[in-house]
Amino acid sequence: MKRTVLAWIVLCAGSAASAWTHKLPQEAIVHPKSDSWPTFHGDYSGRHYSPIKEINTENVHNLTLAWVNQISMTPGANIGGPGPEPSATGLANTRCAPLLVDGVLYITEPNTVLAIDARNGREIWKYTWRGLPAFALGNRGVGIYGDWLFFETYDNHLVSLDIKTGKERWNKQLADVKRDYFSSVAPIVVGNHVIVGVGGDFLDVPNFAEARDPETGDVQWHFWTTAHEGDPGFKTWPNKSAVEHGGGGIWYPSTYDPELNLLYLPVGNANPVMAGQSREGDNLYTASVVAVNPDTGK
């Protein structure tokens, strides 16, 4: 059988990673270690900046190939979800920011999560979701809370995995894929809140962000990205119907300011995309960055 594979190439600067402890405390996200990359952004700030000094302009030319890992779409040993048995014929579609915690890389495909030893490229475990086949939409990665991983599936489920084994703890539906909702954003963990979001463009649905309980997956708060009736910004839409079909997808992970305790949600475009003349006004909160209290969603 023909396999579609994607090669991950790692360059080695000669320093070894620390021991794998399977644990990511909150402080490790606020002030990440120099040998880790614990969130999509590296930390809460969104700067994508690493403070490492081992690799610099003087020695970068000495980088050499350490290993290559070929990621196939063959289902992993850990399988979850309600759908049919996954096949090995899907295309690799890697758009994540790989996380690095205690010497282990966590990488996602749209319906797959892998743990790979950063020292030698060996696959530690693989999890495969039995859901809607995902060929067009990428996945931006996982979020980590203590000993647990969280990722969104293409067909709008939030899945929690054990970080040591890749076994499923629980899964919760975020939205109905039959309404053309799709999920791809990397969850961000703030305190005891797993911040997730959904998007959908084709049927002009209203999109949203949510906070979920890391223990149970239950909803803690729900935030519509099109300002619904009673919300600040509702009057920036021409009418209620426009709000309820207004888009505002969550496609990109949030950032967080721990001093102000504010979550910054990047909200996508309004719908309909090509017929904007039907929705006069600023159409909040689309095409905006919105500051939200991570404890209440306000």
GROMACS .gro file of C-alpha atoms in nm:
model
  298
    1MET     CA    1   0.000   0.000   0.000
    2LYS     CA    2   0.131   0.341  -0.090
    3ARG     CA    3   0.193   0.561   0.213
    4THR     CA    4   0.204   0.938   0.220
    5VAL     CA    5   0.471   1.050   0.463
    6LEU     CA    6   0.606   1.376   0.594
    7ALA     CA    7   0.966   1.404   0.709
    8TRP     CA    8   1.053   1.597   1.025
    9ILE     CA    9   1.417   1.703   1.021
   10VAL     CA   10   1.591   1.809   1.341
   11LEU     CA   11   1.919   1.998   1.357
   12CYS     CA   12   2.146   1.928   1.649
   13ALA     CA   13   2.356   2.194   1.826
   14GLY     CA   14   2.520   1.942   2.054
   15SER     CA   15   2.319   1.996   2.374
   16ALA     CA   16   2.103   1.723   2.528
   17ALA     CA   17   1.739   1.768   2.634
   18SER     CA   18   1.634   1.724   2.995
   19ALA     CA   19   1.462   1.415   3.131
   20TRP     CA   20   1.098   1.357   3.043
   21THR     CA   21   0.891   1.420   3.353
   22HIS     CA   22   0.540   1.422   3.191
   23LYS     CA   23   0.449   1.741   3.377
   24LEU     CA   24   0.389   2.101   3.275
   25PRO     CA   25   0.306   2.334   3.564
   26GLN     CA   26   0.147   2.671   3.492
   27GLU     CA   27   0.467   2.858   3.579
   28ALA     CA   28   0.644   2.671   3.300
   29ILE     CA   29   0.415   2.847   3.050
   30VAL     CA   30   0.447   3.194   3.204
   31HIS     CA   31   0.825   3.155   3.223
   32PRO     CA   32   0.919   2.866   2.994
   33LYS     CA   33   1.256   2.697   3.025
   34SER     CA   34   1.504   2.774   2.752
   35ASP     CA   35   1.491   2.412   2.631
   36SER     CA   36   1.112   2.402   2.597
   37TRP     CA   37   0.835   2.534   2.372
   38PRO     CA   38   0.520   2.461   2.577
   39THR     CA   39   0.253   2.647   2.375
   40PHE     CA   40   0.177   2.736   2.013
   41HIS     CA   41   0.341   3.076   2.073
   42GLY     CA   42   0.620   2.946   2.296
   43ASP     CA   43   0.472   3.132   2.590
   44TYR     CA   44   0.161   3.343   2.654
   45SER     CA   45   0.293   3.657   2.484
   46GLY     CA   46   0.259   3.551   2.120
   47ARG     CA   47   0.610   3.673   2.034
   48HIS     CA   48   0.737   3.333   1.911
   49TYR     CA   49   1.070   3.425   2.072
   50SER     CA   50   1.322   3.185   2.224
   51PRO     CA   51   1.588   3.310   2.468
   52ILE     CA   52   1.836   3.032   2.386
   53LYS     CA   53   2.195   3.143   2.336
   54GLU     CA   54   2.354   2.809   2.248
   55ILE     CA   55   2.281   2.871   1.880
   56ASN     CA   56   2.406   3.208   1.757
   57THR     CA   57   2.560   3.382   1.457
   58GLU     CA   58   2.901   3.243   1.547
   59ASN     CA   59   2.812   2.873   1.549
   60VAL     CA   60   2.495   2.836   1.341
   61HIS     CA   61   2.701   2.706   1.049
   62ASN     CA   62   2.796   2.404   1.261
   63LEU     CA   63   2.440   2.269   1.277
   64THR     CA   64   2.417   1.916   1.141
   65LEU     CA   65   2.139   1.666   1.079
   66ALA     CA   66   2.054   1.471   1.394
   67TRP     CA   67   1.763   1.255   1.274
   68VAL     CA   68   1.469   1.232   1.036
   69ASN     CA   69   1.124   1.100   1.130
   70GLN     CA   70   0.879   1.003   0.857
   71ILE     CA   71   0.520   1.052   0.973
   72SER     CA   72   0.271   0.829   0.795
   73MET     CA   73  -0.106   0.838   0.831
   74THR     CA   74  -0.120   0.477   0.952
   75PRO     CA   75  -0.353   0.476   1.258
   76GLY     CA   76  -0.187   0.472   1.597
   77ALA     CA   77  -0.225   0.216   1.873
   78ASN     CA   78  -0.453   0.457   2.060
   79ILE     CA   79  -0.781   0.517   1.878
   80GLY     CA   80  -1.085   0.714   1.990
   81GLY     CA   81  -1.398   0.876   1.858
   82PRO     CA   82  -1.734   0.760   1.723
   83GLY     CA   83  -1.656   0.725   1.353
   84PRO     CA   84  -1.546   0.438   1.129
   85GLU     CA   85  -1.206   0.277   1.154
   86PRO     CA   86  -0.946   0.521   1.018
   87SER     CA   87  -0.748   0.424   0.710
   88ALA     CA   88  -0.385   0.479   0.620
   89THR     CA   89  -0.462   0.651   0.289
   90GLY     CA   90  -0.493   1.010   0.411
   91LEU     CA   91  -0.251   1.286   0.320
   92ALA     CA   92  -0.012   1.428   0.576
   93ASN     CA   93  -0.115   1.790   0.640
   94THR     CA   94   0.111   1.923   0.913
   95ARG     CA   95   0.044   2.287   1.001
   96CYS     CA   96   0.103   2.272   1.374
   97ALA     CA   97   0.359   2.444   1.592
   98PRO     CA   98   0.533   2.141   1.750
   99LEU     CA   99   0.547   2.170   2.128
  100LEU     CA  100   0.862   2.066   2.313
  101VAL     CA  101   0.834   1.975   2.682
  102ASP     CA  102   1.099   1.776   2.874
  103GLY     CA  103   1.260   1.638   2.563
  104VAL     CA  104   0.941   1.528   2.386
  105LEU     CA  105   0.787   1.682   2.073
  106TYR     CA  106   0.407   1.686   2.041
  107ILE     CA  107   0.292   1.707   1.679
  108THR     CA  108  -0.055   1.705   1.523
  109GLU     CA  109  -0.217   1.609   1.198
  110PRO     CA  110  -0.590   1.699   1.162
  111ASN     CA  111  -0.701   1.373   1.330
  112THR     CA  112  -0.375   1.254   1.483
  113VAL     CA  113  -0.145   1.341   1.774
  114LEU     CA  114   0.210   1.206   1.805
  115ALA     CA  115   0.469   1.213   2.082
  116ILE     CA  116   0.823   1.195   1.943
  117ASP     CA  117   1.150   1.173   2.138
  118ALA     CA  118   1.340   1.489   2.049
  119ARG     CA  119   1.675   1.317   2.107
  120ASN     CA  120   1.644   1.047   1.844
  121GLY     CA  121   1.314   1.094   1.653
  122ARG     CA  122   1.162   0.776   1.793
  123GLU     CA  123   0.783   0.770   1.806
  124ILE     CA  124   0.671   0.726   2.169
  125TRP     CA  125   0.298   0.702   2.100
  126LYS     CA  126   0.037   0.794   1.838
  127TYR     CA  127  -0.332   0.873   1.885
  128THR     CA  128  -0.582   0.863   1.597
  129TRP     CA  129  -0.934   1.008   1.602
  130ARG     CA  130  -1.213   0.819   1.428
  131GLY     CA  131  -1.402   1.108   1.276
  132LEU     CA  132  -1.469   1.296   0.956
  133PRO     CA  133  -1.173   1.252   0.717
  134ALA     CA  134  -0.970   1.572   0.718
  135PHE     CA  135  -0.783   1.655   0.400
  136ALA     CA  136  -0.831   2.029   0.353
  137LEU     CA  137  -0.797   2.176   0.699
  138GLY     CA  138  -0.477   2.166   0.904
  139ASN     CA  139  -0.442   2.151   1.281
  140ARG     CA  140  -0.235   2.404   1.472
  141GLY     CA  141  -0.134   2.183   1.763
  142VAL     CA  142  -0.205   2.079   2.119
  143GLY     CA  143  -0.239   2.251   2.454
  144ILE     CA  144  -0.088   2.106   2.773
  145TYR     CA  145  -0.222   2.116   3.128
  146GLY     CA  146  -0.018   1.920   3.384
  147ASP     CA  147  -0.020   1.557   3.267
  148TRP     CA  148  -0.284   1.609   2.997
  149LEU     CA  149  -0.290   1.709   2.633
  150PHE     CA  150  -0.582   1.876   2.455
  151PHE     CA  151  -0.650   1.907   2.082
  152GLU     CA  152  -0.941   1.987   1.853
  153THR     CA  153  -1.053   1.747   1.582
  154TYR     CA  154  -1.157   1.849   1.233
  155ASP     CA  155  -1.519   1.757   1.315
  156ASN     CA  156  -1.535   1.974   1.627
  157HIS     CA  157  -1.447   1.754   1.922
  158LEU     CA  158  -1.215   1.853   2.204
  159VAL     CA  159  -1.008   1.549   2.302
  160SER     CA  160  -0.803   1.508   2.619
  161LEU     CA  161  -0.513   1.261   2.622
  162ASP     CA  162  -0.279   1.129   2.888
  163ILE     CA  163   0.058   1.287   2.811
  164LYS     CA  164   0.253   0.974   2.911
  165THR     CA  165   0.061   0.718   2.707
  166GLY     CA  166  -0.152   0.902   2.450
  167LYS     CA  167  -0.463   0.725   2.576
  168GLU     CA  168  -0.791   0.917   2.557
  169ARG     CA  169  -0.930   1.055   2.883
  170TRP     CA  170  -1.248   1.204   2.734
  171ASN     CA  171  -1.383   1.381   2.427
  172LYS     CA  172  -1.652   1.651   2.408
  173GLN     CA  173  -1.835   1.787   2.104
  174LEU     CA  174  -1.784   2.160   2.052
  175ALA     CA  175  -2.012   2.217   1.751
  176ASP     CA  176  -2.204   2.031   1.480
  177VAL     CA  177  -1.997   1.959   1.171
  178LYS     CA  178  -2.322   1.924   0.972
  179ARG     CA  179  -2.365   2.299   1.012
  180ASP     CA  180  -2.022   2.346   0.849
  181TYR     CA  181  -1.836   2.419   1.170
  182PHE     CA  182  -1.471   2.313   1.163
  183SER     CA  183  -1.203   2.317   1.433
  184SER     CA  184  -0.829   2.353   1.396
  185VAL     CA  185  -0.701   2.597   1.659
  186ALA     CA  186  -0.447   2.493   1.922
  187PRO     CA  187  -0.603   2.512   2.271
  188ILE     CA  188  -0.446   2.752   2.520
  189VAL     CA  189  -0.453   2.670   2.893
  190VAL     CA  190  -0.498   2.961   3.136
  191GLY     CA  191  -0.528   2.859   3.502
  192ASN     CA  192  -0.785   2.581   3.503
  193HIS     CA  193  -0.941   2.689   3.173
  194VAL     CA  194  -0.880   2.522   2.836
  195ILE     CA  195  -0.952   2.793   2.580
  196VAL     CA  196  -1.088   2.657   2.251
  197GLY     CA  197  -1.264   2.795   1.946
  198VAL     CA  198  -1.441   2.697   1.625
  199GLY     CA  199  -1.475   2.840   1.277
  200GLY     CA  200  -1.705   2.800   0.981
  201ASP     CA  201  -1.729   2.998   0.659
  202PHE     CA  202  -1.944   2.813   0.411
  203LEU     CA  203  -2.291   2.835   0.565
  204ASP     CA  204  -2.241   3.171   0.739
  205VAL     CA  205  -2.274   3.046   1.096
  206PRO     CA  206  -2.194   3.247   1.411
  207ASN     CA  207  -1.863   3.131   1.558
  208PHE     CA  208  -1.743   3.126   1.917
  209ALA     CA  209  -1.473   3.065   2.176
  210GLU     CA  210  -1.521   2.863   2.494
  211ALA     CA  211  -1.345   2.774   2.816
  212ARG     CA  212  -1.359   2.406   2.906
  213ASP     CA  213  -1.280   2.233   3.236
  214PRO     CA  214  -0.954   2.035   3.198
  215GLU     CA  215  -1.080   1.766   3.438
  216THR     CA  216  -1.416   1.697   3.273
  217GLY     CA  217  -1.436   1.891   2.946
  218ASP     CA  218  -1.749   2.071   3.065
  219VAL     CA  219  -1.823   2.426   2.943
  220GLN     CA  220  -1.714   2.701   3.182
  221TRP     CA  221  -1.810   2.995   2.961
  222HIS     CA  222  -1.913   3.063   2.601
  223PHE     CA  223  -1.826   3.374   2.398
  224TRP     CA  224  -1.996   3.454   2.068
  225THR     CA  225  -1.752   3.623   1.829
  226THR     CA  226  -2.042   3.806   1.663
  227ALA     CA  227  -2.192   4.040   1.920
  228HIS     CA  228  -2.534   3.893   2.002
  229GLU     CA  229  -2.833   4.091   2.125
  230GLY     CA  230  -2.752   4.241   2.466
  231ASP     CA  231  -2.375   4.231   2.404
  232PRO     CA  232  -2.161   4.541   2.358
  233GLY     CA  233  -2.124   4.575   1.984
  234PHE     CA  234  -2.464   4.435   1.885
  235LYS     CA  235  -2.565   4.768   1.729
  236THR     CA  236  -2.264   4.753   1.495
  237TRP     CA  237  -2.462   4.495   1.292
  238PRO     CA  238  -2.759   4.588   1.073
  239ASN     CA  239  -2.992   4.333   1.236
  240LYS     CA  240  -3.016   4.013   1.443
  241SER     CA  241  -3.015   3.789   1.137
  242ALA     CA  242  -2.680   3.930   1.021
  243VAL     CA  243  -2.534   3.855   1.366
  244GLU     CA  244  -2.657   3.496   1.356
  245HIS     CA  245  -2.488   3.436   1.020
  246GLY     CA  246  -2.188   3.659   1.076
  247GLY     CA  247  -1.884   3.429   1.090
  248GLY     CA  248  -1.597   3.547   1.309
  249GLY     CA  249  -1.401   3.221   1.313
  250ILE     CA  250  -1.141   3.137   1.576
  251TRP     CA  251  -0.859   3.009   1.357
  252TYR     CA  252  -0.556   3.129   1.554
  253PRO     CA  253  -0.461   3.066   1.920
  254SER     CA  254  -0.515   3.329   2.187
  255THR     CA  255  -0.251   3.510   2.389
  256TYR     CA  256  -0.268   3.598   2.759
  257ASP     CA  257  -0.141   3.869   2.994
  258PRO     CA  258  -0.101   3.718   3.346
  259GLU     CA  259  -0.053   4.058   3.509
  260LEU     CA  260  -0.381   4.198   3.375
  261ASN     CA  261  -0.550   3.855   3.368
  262LEU     CA  262  -0.674   3.922   3.016
  263LEU     CA  263  -0.712   3.677   2.731
  264TYR     CA  264  -0.672   3.821   2.381
  265LEU     CA  265  -0.889   3.647   2.122
  266PRO     CA  266  -0.804   3.698   1.752
  267VAL     CA  267  -1.134   3.688   1.561
  268GLY     CA  268  -1.156   3.620   1.188
  269ASN     CA  269  -1.353   3.776   0.906
  270ALA     CA  270  -1.724   3.849   0.888
  271ASN     CA  271  -1.959   3.659   0.660
  272PRO     CA  272  -2.078   3.667   0.390
  273VAL     CA  273  -1.729   3.731   0.261
  274MET     CA  274  -1.807   3.839  -0.095
  275ALA     CA  275  -2.131   4.029  -0.028
  276GLY     CA  276  -2.040   4.264   0.253
  277GLN     CA  277  -2.278   4.533   0.126
  278SER     CA  278  -2.559   4.346   0.303
  279ARG     CA  279  -2.411   4.407   0.648
  280GLU     CA  280  -2.333   4.774   0.705
  281GLY     CA  281  -2.139   4.880   1.015
  282ASP     CA  282  -1.829   4.760   1.196
  283ASN     CA  283  -1.972   4.410   1.256
  284LEU     CA  284  -1.802   4.350   1.592
  285TYR     CA  285  -1.624   4.142   1.703
  286THR     CA  286  -1.509   4.018   1.362
  287ALA     CA  287  -1.166   4.113   1.222
  288SER     CA  288  -1.071   4.220   1.573
  289VAL     CA  289  -0.867   4.132   1.879
  290VAL     CA  290  -1.099   4.110   2.180
  291ALA     CA  291  -0.984   4.126   2.544
  292VAL     CA  292  -1.176   3.874   2.755
  293ASN     CA  293  -1.166   3.782   3.122
  294PRO     CA  294  -1.045   3.417   3.114
  295ASP     CA  295  -1.236   3.330   3.433
  296THR     CA  296  -1.578   3.457   3.320
  297GLY     CA  297  -1.569   3.506   2.942
  298LYS     CA  298  -1.683   3.867   2.981
   0.00000   0.00000   0.00000
